[in-house]
Amino acid sequence: MTARQVALITGASSGIGEATARRLAKEGFDLILVARREERLRELQAELEKEFGGSKGLSVGTMVLDITDREAVRSAFQSQKDLKIQDLLKRLHVLVSNAGLAKGVDPMPEAKVEDWETMIETNVLGLLYVTRFALDFIKPNRGHLVNLGSVAGRWTYPGGGVYCATKAAVLAITEGLRLDLQGSGVRVTNIEPGKVSTEFSLVRYKDPDRARKEYEGYEPLAPDDIADCIAWSVTRPPHVNIQEMVIFPTAQASVTHLVRK
Ligand code: 8X3
């Protein structure tokens, strides 16, 4: 019997990360769930173990980690004390770099520099730290890096300049990884969603009314829709590399064209 493959998911405590954890557990992956919110991770771990553990064989570990803390990320991979996580890391095949956020929609001349720093630190540096240290464990042949880019990485919109820049960086990082990993059998995929109904807008606007309005009058994508795309990408035959996937809600034709009823 071949050992079960392990997927590590960042930002696993909610939204796309959480949906991807559920979906990959169903597909037969063991999991390492990474996020800052310990309680949410533990709840998800317990739920998944109840549904897919025992005779179904799922093993789930959690890493409470701020991915913007380089030394914490380094130590989580290189000096891991938890024996269960150590064992899971030995079987690491798939990394889903999902953790990311947007802060504010102020025009650039008025925007908060701290918001820019938070976005760049999380979406670019945090993703790079995890990728770099995870790559020491990712198995050649059947290894797979999945990056959560965005339609914002391909098209820029007013008030989104720096967020868009971070997602354009994720696209370039994906292409760089593809080139540098060529020949290793490790696949790299950039998933680029449009509007997905998650905590994203609440974090961006810090205003529940504004966040709710973001998804009113049309059917936005659900986290499960994106988890579907990720699961499909990582379950293609080994010779198939889905390099980029752009997914909009049907009502959204570009980053600036959205039809609401
Ligand atoms: C999120 C999509 O269009 O709100 O990455 O920037 S958008």
PDB file of N, CA, C and O and ligand atoms in Angstrom, residues 150-152 157 163 193-195 200 204 252 255, ligand 1:
ATOM      1  N   SER A 150      -4.978  35.765  -7.910  1.00  0.00           N
ATOM      2  CA  SER A 150      -6.279  36.442  -7.991  1.00  0.00           C
ATOM      3  C   SER A 150      -6.412  37.029  -9.388  1.00  0.00           C
ATOM      4  O   SER A 150      -5.394  37.290 -10.053  1.00  0.00           O
ATOM      5  N   VAL A 151      -7.651  37.290  -9.781  1.00  0.00           N
ATOM      6  CA  VAL A 151      -7.832  38.065 -11.018  1.00  0.00           C
ATOM      7  C   VAL A 151      -7.166  39.430 -10.852  1.00  0.00           C
ATOM      8  O   VAL A 151      -6.756  40.057 -11.835  1.00  0.00           O
ATOM      9  N   ALA A 152      -7.001  39.855  -9.581  1.00  0.00           N
ATOM     10  CA  ALA A 152      -6.337  41.135  -9.294  1.00  0.00           C
ATOM     11  C   ALA A 152      -4.855  41.104  -9.663  1.00  0.00           C
ATOM     12  O   ALA A 152      -4.220  42.151  -9.731  1.00  0.00           O
ATOM     13  N   TYR A 157      -7.340  47.430 -10.591  1.00  0.00           N
ATOM     14  CA  TYR A 157      -8.547  48.259 -10.473  1.00  0.00           C
ATOM     15  C   TYR A 157      -8.298  49.403  -9.498  1.00  0.00           C
ATOM     16  O   TYR A 157      -7.400  49.320  -8.647  1.00  0.00           O
ATOM     17  N   TYR A 163      -2.705  45.805  -3.520  1.00  0.00           N
ATOM     18  CA  TYR A 163      -3.211  44.425  -3.451  1.00  0.00           C
ATOM     19  C   TYR A 163      -2.962  43.730  -4.790  1.00  0.00           C
ATOM     20  O   TYR A 163      -2.473  42.588  -4.841  1.00  0.00           O
ATOM     21  N   PRO A 193      -8.977  33.529  -8.521  1.00  0.00           N
ATOM     22  CA  PRO A 193     -10.419  33.757  -8.410  1.00  0.00           C
ATOM     23  C   PRO A 193     -10.800  35.232  -8.496  1.00  0.00           C
ATOM     24  O   PRO A 193     -10.025  36.107  -8.110  1.00  0.00           O
ATOM     25  N   GLY A 194     -12.030  35.463  -8.978  1.00  0.00           N
ATOM     26  CA  GLY A 194     -12.660  36.778  -8.853  1.00  0.00           C
ATOM     27  C   GLY A 194     -13.341  36.845  -7.498  1.00  0.00           C
ATOM     28  O   GLY A 194     -12.783  36.398  -6.497  1.00  0.00           O
ATOM     29  N   LYS A 195     -14.562  37.371  -7.458  1.00  0.00           N
ATOM     30  CA  LYS A 195     -15.202  37.602  -6.158  1.00  0.00           C
ATOM     31  C   LYS A 195     -15.685  36.296  -5.518  1.00  0.00           C
ATOM     32  O   LYS A 195     -16.532  35.591  -6.064  1.00  0.00           O
ATOM     33  N   PHE A 200     -12.858  37.865   3.290  1.00  0.00           N
ATOM     34  CA  PHE A 200     -11.970  38.771   2.552  1.00  0.00           C
ATOM     35  C   PHE A 200     -12.432  40.234   2.630  1.00  0.00           C
ATOM     36  O   PHE A 200     -11.644  41.135   2.943  1.00  0.00           O
ATOM     37  N   ARG A 204     -10.918  43.543   4.426  1.00  0.00           N
ATOM     38  CA  ARG A 204     -10.523  44.670   3.593  1.00  0.00           C
ATOM     39  C   ARG A 204     -11.167  45.973   4.059  1.00  0.00           C
ATOM     40  O   ARG A 204     -10.517  46.993   4.175  1.00  0.00           O
ATOM     41  N   GLN A 252     -19.676  38.389 -13.111  1.00  0.00           N
ATOM     42  CA  GLN A 252     -18.514  39.286 -13.135  1.00  0.00           C
ATOM     43  C   GLN A 252     -17.666  38.982 -14.378  1.00  0.00           C
ATOM     44  O   GLN A 252     -17.121  37.885 -14.513  1.00  0.00           O
ATOM     45  N   VAL A 255     -12.513  42.688 -13.553  1.00  0.00           N
ATOM     46  CA  VAL A 255     -12.401  43.210 -12.181  1.00  0.00           C
ATOM     47  C   VAL A 255     -13.255  44.458 -11.985  1.00  0.00           C
ATOM     48  O   VAL A 255     -13.552  44.839 -10.853  1.00  0.00           O
TER      49      VAL A 255
HETATM   50  C1  8X3 B   1     -10.052  39.017  -4.747  1.00  0.00           C
HETATM   51  C2  8X3 B   1     -10.729  39.429  -6.007  1.00  0.00           C
HETATM   52  O1  8X3 B   1     -11.629  41.353  -7.403  1.00  0.00           O
HETATM   53  O2  8X3 B   1     -11.965  41.469  -5.004  1.00  0.00           O
HETATM   54  O3  8X3 B   1      -8.756  38.616  -4.954  1.00  0.00           O
HETATM   55  O4  8X3 B   1      -9.772  41.821  -5.929  1.00  0.00           O
HETATM   56  S1  8X3 B   1     -11.028  41.090  -6.071  1.00  0.00           S
END
